[in-house]
Short mmCIF file of C-alpha atoms in Angstrom, two decimals:
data_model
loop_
_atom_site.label_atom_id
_atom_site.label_comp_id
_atom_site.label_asym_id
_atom_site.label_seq_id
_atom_site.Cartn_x
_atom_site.Cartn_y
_atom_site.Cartn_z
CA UNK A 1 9.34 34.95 12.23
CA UNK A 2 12.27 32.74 12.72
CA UNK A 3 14.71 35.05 10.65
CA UNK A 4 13.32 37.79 12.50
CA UNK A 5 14.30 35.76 16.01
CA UNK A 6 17.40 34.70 14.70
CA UNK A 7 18.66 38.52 13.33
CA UNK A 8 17.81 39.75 16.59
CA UNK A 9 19.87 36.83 18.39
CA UNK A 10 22.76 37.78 15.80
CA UNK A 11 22.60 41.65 16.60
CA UNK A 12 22.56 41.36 20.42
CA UNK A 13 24.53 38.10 21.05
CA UNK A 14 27.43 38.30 18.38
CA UNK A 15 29.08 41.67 16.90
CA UNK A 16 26.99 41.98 14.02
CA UNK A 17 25.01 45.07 12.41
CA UNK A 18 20.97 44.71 12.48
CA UNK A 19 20.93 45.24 8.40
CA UNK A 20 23.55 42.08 8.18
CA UNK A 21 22.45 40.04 10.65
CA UNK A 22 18.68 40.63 8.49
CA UNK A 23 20.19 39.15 5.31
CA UNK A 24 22.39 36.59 6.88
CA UNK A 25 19.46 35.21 8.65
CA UNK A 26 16.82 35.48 5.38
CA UNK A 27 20.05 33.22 3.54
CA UNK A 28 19.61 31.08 5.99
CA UNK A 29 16.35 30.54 5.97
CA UNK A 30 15.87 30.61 2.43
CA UNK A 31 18.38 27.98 2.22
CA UNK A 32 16.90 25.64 4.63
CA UNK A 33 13.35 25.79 3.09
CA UNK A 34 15.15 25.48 -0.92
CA UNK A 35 17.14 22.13 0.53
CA UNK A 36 15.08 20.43 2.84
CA UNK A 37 12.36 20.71 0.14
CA UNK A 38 14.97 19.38 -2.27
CA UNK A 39 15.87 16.51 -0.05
CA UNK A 40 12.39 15.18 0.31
CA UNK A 41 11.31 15.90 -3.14
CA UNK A 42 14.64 13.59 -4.94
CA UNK A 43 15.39 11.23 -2.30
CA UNK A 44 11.34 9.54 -0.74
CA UNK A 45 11.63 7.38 1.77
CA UNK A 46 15.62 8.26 3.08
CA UNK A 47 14.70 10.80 5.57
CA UNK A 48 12.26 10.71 8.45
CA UNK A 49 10.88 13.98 8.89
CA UNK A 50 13.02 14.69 12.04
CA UNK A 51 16.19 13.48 9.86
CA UNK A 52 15.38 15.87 6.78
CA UNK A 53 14.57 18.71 9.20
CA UNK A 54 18.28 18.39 10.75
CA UNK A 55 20.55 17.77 7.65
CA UNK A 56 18.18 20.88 6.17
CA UNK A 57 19.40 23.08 9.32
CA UNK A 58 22.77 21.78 9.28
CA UNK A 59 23.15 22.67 6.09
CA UNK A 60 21.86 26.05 5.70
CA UNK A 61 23.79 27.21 9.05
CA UNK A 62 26.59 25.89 7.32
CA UNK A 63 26.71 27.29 3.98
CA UNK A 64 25.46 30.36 5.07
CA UNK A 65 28.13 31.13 7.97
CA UNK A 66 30.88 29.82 5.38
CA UNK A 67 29.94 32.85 2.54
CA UNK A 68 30.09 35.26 5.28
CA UNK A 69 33.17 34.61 6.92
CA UNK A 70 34.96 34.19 3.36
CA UNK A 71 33.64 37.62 2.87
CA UNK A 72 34.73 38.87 6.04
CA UNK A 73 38.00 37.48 5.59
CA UNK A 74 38.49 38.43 2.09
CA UNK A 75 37.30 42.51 2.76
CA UNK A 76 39.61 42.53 5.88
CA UNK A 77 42.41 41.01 4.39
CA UNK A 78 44.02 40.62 7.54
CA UNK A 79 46.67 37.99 8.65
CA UNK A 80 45.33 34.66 9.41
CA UNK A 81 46.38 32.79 12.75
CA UNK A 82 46.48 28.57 11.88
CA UNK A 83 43.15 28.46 13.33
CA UNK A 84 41.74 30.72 11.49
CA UNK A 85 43.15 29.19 8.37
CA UNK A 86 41.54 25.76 8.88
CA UNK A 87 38.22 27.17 9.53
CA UNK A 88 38.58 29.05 6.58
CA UNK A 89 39.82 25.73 4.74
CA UNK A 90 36.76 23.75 6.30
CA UNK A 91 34.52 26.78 4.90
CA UNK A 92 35.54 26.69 1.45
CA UNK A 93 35.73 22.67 1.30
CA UNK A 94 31.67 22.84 2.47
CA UNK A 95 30.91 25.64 -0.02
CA UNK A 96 32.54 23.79 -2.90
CA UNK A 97 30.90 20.34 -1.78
CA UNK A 98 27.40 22.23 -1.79
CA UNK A 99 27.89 23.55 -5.38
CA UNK A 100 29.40 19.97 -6.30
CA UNK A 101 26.17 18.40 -5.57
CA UNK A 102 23.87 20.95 -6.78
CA UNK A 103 25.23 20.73 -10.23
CA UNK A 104 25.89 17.12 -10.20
CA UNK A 105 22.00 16.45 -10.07
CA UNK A 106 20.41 19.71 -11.91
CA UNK A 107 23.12 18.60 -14.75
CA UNK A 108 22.92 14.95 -16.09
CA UNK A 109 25.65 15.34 -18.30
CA UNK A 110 27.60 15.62 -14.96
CA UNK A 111 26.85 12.11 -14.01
CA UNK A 112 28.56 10.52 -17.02
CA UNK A 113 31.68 8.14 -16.21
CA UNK A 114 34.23 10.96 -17.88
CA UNK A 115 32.72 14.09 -16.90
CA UNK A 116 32.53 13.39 -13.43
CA UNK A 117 35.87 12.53 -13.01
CA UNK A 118 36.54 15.99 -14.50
CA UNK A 119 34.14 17.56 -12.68
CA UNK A 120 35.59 16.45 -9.57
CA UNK A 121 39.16 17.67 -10.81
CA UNK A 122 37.87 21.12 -11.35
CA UNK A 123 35.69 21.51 -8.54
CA UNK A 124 39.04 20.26 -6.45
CA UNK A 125 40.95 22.88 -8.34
CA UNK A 126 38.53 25.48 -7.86
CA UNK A 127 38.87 24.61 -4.25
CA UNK A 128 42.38 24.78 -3.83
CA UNK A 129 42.56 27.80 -6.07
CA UNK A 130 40.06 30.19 -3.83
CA UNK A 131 41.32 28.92 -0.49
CA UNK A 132 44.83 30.13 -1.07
CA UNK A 133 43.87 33.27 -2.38
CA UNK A 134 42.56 34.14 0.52
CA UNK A 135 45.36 32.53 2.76
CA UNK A 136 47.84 33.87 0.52
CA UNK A 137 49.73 30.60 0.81
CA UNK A 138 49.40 27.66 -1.39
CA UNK A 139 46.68 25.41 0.48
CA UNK A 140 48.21 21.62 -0.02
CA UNK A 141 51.51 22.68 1.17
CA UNK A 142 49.71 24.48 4.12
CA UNK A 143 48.22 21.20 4.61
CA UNK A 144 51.27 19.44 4.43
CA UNK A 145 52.72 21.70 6.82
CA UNK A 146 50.76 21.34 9.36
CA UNK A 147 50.20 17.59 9.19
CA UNK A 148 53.43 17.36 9.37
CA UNK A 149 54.27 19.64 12.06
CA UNK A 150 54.65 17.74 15.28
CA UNK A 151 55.71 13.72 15.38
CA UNK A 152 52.14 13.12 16.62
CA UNK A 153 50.27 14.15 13.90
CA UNK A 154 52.38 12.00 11.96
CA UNK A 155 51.53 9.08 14.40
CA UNK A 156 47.93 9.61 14.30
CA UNK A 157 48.07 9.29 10.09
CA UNK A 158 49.59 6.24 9.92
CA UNK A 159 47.45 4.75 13.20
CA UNK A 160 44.05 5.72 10.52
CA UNK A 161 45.73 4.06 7.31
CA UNK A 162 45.77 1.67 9.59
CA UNK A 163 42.34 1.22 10.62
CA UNK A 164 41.03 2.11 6.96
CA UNK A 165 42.83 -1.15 5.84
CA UNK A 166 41.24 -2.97 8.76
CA UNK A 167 37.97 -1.49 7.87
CA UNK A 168 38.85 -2.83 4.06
CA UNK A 169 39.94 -6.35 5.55
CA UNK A 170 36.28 -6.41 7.62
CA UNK A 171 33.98 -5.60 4.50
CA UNK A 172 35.54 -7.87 2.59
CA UNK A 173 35.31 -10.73 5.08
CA UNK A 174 31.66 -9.48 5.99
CA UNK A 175 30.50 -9.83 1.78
CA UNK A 176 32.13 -13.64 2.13
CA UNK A 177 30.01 -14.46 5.03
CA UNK A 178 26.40 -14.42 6.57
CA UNK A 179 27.31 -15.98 9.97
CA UNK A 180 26.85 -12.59 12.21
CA UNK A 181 23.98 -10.84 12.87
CA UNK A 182 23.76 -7.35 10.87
CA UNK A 183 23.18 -5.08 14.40
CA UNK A 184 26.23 -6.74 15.74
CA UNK A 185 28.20 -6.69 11.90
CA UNK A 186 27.68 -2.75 12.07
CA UNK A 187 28.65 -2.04 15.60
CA UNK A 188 32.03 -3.65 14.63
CA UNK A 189 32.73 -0.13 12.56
CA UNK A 190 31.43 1.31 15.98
CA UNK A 191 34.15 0.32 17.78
CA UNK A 192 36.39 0.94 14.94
CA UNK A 193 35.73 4.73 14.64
CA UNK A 194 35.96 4.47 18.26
CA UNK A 195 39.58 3.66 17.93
CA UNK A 196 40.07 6.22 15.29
CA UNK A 197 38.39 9.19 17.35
CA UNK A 198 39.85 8.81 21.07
CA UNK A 199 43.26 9.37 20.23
CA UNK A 200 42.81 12.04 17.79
CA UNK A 201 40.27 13.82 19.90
CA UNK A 202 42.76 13.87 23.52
CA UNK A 203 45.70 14.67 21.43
CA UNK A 204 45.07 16.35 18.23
CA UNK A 205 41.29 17.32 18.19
CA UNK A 206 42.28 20.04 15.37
CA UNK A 207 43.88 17.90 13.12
CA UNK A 208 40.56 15.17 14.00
CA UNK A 209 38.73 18.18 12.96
CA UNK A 210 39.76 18.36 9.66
CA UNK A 211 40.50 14.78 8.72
CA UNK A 212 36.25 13.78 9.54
CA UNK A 213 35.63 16.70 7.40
CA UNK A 214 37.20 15.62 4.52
CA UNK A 215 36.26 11.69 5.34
CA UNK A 216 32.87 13.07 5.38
CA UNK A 217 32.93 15.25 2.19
CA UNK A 218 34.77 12.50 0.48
CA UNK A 219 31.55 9.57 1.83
CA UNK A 220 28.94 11.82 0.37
CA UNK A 221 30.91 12.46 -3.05
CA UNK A 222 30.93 8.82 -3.30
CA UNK A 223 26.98 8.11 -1.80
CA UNK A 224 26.23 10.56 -4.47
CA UNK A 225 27.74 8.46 -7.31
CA UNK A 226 26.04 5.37 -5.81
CA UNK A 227 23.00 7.03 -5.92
CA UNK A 228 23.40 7.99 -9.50
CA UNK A 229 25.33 5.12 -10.49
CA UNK A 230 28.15 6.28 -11.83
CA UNK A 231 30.12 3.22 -12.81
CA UNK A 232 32.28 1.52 -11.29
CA UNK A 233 32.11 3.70 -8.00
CA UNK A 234 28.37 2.43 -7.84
CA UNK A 235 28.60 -0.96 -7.94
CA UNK A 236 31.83 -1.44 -6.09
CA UNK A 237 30.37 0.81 -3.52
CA UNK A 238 27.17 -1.16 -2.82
CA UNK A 239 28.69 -4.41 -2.90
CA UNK A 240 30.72 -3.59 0.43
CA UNK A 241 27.64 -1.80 1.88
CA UNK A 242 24.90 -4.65 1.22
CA UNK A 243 25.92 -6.75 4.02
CA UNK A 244 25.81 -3.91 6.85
CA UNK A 245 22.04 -2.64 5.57
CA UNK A 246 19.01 -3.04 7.73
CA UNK A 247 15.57 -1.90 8.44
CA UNK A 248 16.42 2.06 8.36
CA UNK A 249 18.04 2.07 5.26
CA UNK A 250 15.29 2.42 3.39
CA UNK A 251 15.53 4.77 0.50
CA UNK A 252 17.77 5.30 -2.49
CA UNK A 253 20.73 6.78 -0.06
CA UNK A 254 22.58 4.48 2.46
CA UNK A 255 23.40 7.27 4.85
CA UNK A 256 24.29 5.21 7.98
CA UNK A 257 27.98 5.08 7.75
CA UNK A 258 27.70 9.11 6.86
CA UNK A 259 25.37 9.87 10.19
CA UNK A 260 28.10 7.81 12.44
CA UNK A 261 30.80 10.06 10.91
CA UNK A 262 29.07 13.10 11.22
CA UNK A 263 27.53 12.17 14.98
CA UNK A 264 30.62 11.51 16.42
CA UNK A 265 32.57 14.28 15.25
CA UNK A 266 29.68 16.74 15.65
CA UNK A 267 31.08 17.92 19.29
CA UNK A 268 34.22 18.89 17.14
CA UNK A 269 32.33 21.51 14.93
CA UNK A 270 30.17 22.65 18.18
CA UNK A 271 33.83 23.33 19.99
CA UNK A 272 36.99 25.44 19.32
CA UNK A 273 39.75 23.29 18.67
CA UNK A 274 43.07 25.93 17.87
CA UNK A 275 45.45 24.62 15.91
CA UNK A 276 48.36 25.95 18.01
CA UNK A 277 46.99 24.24 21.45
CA UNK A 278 49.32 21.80 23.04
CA UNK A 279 47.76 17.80 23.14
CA UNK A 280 45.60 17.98 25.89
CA UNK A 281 46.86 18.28 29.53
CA UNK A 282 45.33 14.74 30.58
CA UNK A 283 45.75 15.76 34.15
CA UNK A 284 43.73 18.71 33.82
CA UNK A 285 41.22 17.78 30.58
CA UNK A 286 37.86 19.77 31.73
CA UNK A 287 36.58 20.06 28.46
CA UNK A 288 37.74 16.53 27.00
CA UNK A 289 34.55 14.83 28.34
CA UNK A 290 32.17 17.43 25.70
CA UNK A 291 34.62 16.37 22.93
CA UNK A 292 34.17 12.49 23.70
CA UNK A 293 30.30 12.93 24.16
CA UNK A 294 29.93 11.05 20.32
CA UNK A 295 32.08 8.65 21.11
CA UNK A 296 30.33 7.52 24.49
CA UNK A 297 26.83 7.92 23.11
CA UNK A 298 27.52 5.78 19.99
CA UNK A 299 30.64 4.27 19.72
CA UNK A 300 29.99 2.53 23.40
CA UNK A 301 26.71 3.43 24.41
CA UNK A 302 25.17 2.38 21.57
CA UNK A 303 27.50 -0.57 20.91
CA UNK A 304 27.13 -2.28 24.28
CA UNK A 305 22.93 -1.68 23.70
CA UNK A 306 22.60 -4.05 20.80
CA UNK A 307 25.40 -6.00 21.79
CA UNK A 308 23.68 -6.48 25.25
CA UNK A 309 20.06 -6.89 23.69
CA UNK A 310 20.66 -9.44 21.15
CA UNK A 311 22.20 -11.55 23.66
CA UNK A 312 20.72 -10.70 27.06
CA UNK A 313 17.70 -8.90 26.06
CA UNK A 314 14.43 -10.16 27.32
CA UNK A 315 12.27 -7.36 28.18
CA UNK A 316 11.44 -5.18 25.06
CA UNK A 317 10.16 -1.47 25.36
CA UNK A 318 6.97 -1.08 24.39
CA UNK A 319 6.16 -1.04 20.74
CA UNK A 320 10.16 -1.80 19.63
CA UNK A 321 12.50 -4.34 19.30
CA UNK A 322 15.23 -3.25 21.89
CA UNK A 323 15.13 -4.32 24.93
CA UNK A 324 15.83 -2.80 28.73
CA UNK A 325 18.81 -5.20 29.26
CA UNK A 326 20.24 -3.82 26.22
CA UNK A 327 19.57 -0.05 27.53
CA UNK A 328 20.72 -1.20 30.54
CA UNK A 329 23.89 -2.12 29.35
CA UNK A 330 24.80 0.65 27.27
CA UNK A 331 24.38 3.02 30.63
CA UNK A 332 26.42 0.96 32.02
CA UNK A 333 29.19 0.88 29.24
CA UNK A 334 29.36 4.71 29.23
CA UNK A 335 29.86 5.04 32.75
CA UNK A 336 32.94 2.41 32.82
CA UNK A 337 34.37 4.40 30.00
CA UNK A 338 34.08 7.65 32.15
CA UNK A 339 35.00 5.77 35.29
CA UNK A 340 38.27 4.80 33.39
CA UNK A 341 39.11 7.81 31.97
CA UNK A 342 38.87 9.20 35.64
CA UNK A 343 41.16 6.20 36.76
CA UNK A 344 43.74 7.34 34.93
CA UNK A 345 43.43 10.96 35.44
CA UNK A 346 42.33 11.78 31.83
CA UNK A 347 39.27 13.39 33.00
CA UNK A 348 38.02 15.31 36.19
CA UNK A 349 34.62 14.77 37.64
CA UNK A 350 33.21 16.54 40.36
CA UNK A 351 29.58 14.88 41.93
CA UNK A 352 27.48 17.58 40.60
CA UNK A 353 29.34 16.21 37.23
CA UNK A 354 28.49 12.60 37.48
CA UNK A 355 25.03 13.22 38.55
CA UNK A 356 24.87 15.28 35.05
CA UNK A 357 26.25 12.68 33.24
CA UNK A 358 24.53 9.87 34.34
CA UNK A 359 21.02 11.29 33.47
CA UNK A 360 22.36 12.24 30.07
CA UNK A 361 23.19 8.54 29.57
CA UNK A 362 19.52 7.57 30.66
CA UNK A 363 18.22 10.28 28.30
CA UNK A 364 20.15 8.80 25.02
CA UNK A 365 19.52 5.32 26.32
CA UNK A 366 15.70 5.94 26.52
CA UNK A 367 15.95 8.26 22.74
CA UNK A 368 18.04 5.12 21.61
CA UNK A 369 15.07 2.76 22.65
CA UNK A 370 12.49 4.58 21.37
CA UNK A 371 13.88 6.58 17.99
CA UNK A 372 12.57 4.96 14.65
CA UNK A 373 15.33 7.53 13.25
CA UNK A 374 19.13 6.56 13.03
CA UNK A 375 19.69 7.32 16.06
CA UNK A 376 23.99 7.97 14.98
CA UNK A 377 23.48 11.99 14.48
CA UNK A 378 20.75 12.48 17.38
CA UNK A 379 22.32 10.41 20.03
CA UNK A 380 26.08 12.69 20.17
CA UNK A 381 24.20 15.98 20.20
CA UNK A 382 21.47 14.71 23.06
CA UNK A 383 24.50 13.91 24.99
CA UNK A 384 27.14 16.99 24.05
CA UNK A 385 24.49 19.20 24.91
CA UNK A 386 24.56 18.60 29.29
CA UNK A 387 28.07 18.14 29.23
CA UNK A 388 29.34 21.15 26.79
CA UNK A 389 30.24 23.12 29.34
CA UNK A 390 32.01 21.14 32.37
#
């Protein structure tokens, strides 16, 4: 039933044939069942069910829509615009990521020291090999290209070298010393991929397209090796991330940092970001507010909640540990940000506008409260959803 839904969405909704939109959406689904299975079945106890149901849907849609549009592309062998290019980079990257993983756990020879590193090389290689056959331009220089193609793209890679050695400087401090709570040790990186997402998102949210892509390939090559440990990667990797573990890390994967990555660069998938755009008009930024909406439901929202509840909360909701004070103050952190951003002109708001996003912040507030999920990939796509299209 759901593939037949789902053609029939596909056939009236986007230009695509009955017969293909059938076998697209029976990939799909086939996919979703074989990996969401797969996920529960190797990994007990490191997905709630809602959790294993989304990363299952995420990624069949995923590897499904990549195939087809690299088959699209490849029979129409037509010129690609820049935009078209980097989806078609992003598509291959997932696709060879997929197959990475699958073979690296149906194959323990794989997970040897040696082979992996050689497995990575020629997965890499396959990458980069099949990507600019279809471009028809060599794919690192393309990247280098158009990195390098305006002064503040150039900016915005040394600004995130930056903050990666920060984030360096903070783990190792954070393994030296117990003396901060763990909720308030892990909303530090909050605020740090806050810093690394606002900028990129107002004035390059292409090139912050691609870069969490690859941050977030690159994370779950190196949670895989954890998970299998693969020395050293293994033990270097959970030495930095045993002080920032709490209650929901639970099972064999640590997937926290991965589900802030992916949550607050989720409205960046959701929304066409062309390559060739200029920075955004901040006079005139309608649709910036849909791109920040992981950044104000986690990076402050939920910052400023456990910030606010482990040192003003009294009240606690029933059957949880957070508190109303701390909901309370996240609301009240999201609309500052927004007020601010309207200061300055950055964003527009009309009433009807406000009134929308003020009951999306109750909404995540109350999900926040309540959740016994991580609450990092839920929270950005409860509050992109109301505000997508103003």
């Amino acid at each position: 039933m759901p593939a037949i839904v789902t053609a029939a969405a596909l056939s009236l909704l986007a230009d695509i044939s009955p017969p293909v939109a059938t076998i697209i959406s029976s990939v799909c689904l086939l996919v979703m069942y074989t990996s969401t299975k797969w996920l529960f079945t190797n990994f007990p106890g490191s997905f709630t069910l809602g959790e294993g149901a989304l990363l299952g849907q995420a990624t069949s849609l995923s590897v499904t829509w990549s195939v087809y549009s690299l088959i699209l592309t490849t029979v129409r062998q037509q010129q690609l615009s820049e935009t078209q290019a980097a989806s078609l980079f992003i598509q291959t990257a997932i696709l060879v990521v997929f197959l990475f993983t699958a073979g690296l756990y149906k194959l323990p020879l794989l997970q040897t020291p040696q082979i992996f590193v050689l497995y990575i090389c020629l997965s890499g290689a396959v990458g980069v090999l099949v990507t600019s056959l279809i471009m028809g331009h060599w794919s690192p220089l393309w990247l280098f290209e158009v990195i390098s193609a305006k002064p503040s793209r150039r900016i915005l890679m040394a600004w995130w070298s930056v903050l990666s050695i920060l984030s360096v400087v903070i783990t190792m401090i954070a393994k030296r010393t117990n003396k901060m709570p763990t909720t308030i040790l892990r909303k530090v990186y909050h605020l740090i991929i806050v810093l690394v997402f606002t900028p990129g998102i107002m004035f390059e949210p292409a090139i912050t397209q691609l870069a969490a892509t690859a941050a977030l390939m690159l994370c779950w090559i190196l949670e895989c090796a954890r998970d299998l440990k693969i020395e050293p990667i293994a033990s270097v990797i959970y030495d930095a991330f045993v002080a920032f573990l709490d209650e929901k890390d639970t099972g064999s994967l640590i997937l926290s940092h991965l589900y802030l990555l992916a949550g607050v660069a989720a409205p960046l998938w959701l929304s066409p970001c062309p390559l060739k755009e200029s920075p955004i008009d901040l006079k005139t930024a309608g649709s910036l507010l849909p791109l920040l909406a992981g950044i104000l439901a986690v990076g402050i929202g939920d910052t400023a909640a456990s910030v606010g509840g482990t040192y003003f909360g009294k009240r606690h909701w029933f059957g949880t540990k957070k508190t109303v004070e701390g909901s309370l103050c996240g609301i009240l952190a999201q609309m500052s940000m927004v007020g601010l951003l309207v200061t300055f002109g950055i964003v527009k708001m009309s009433l009807p506008a406000w009134g929308r996003f003020f009951l999306s912040t109750i909404i995540v507030a109350i999900v926040e409260a309540l959740t016994d999920q991580v609450d990092n990939i839920v929270l950005p796509l409860l509050m992109y959803t109301p505000l997508m299209d103003i």
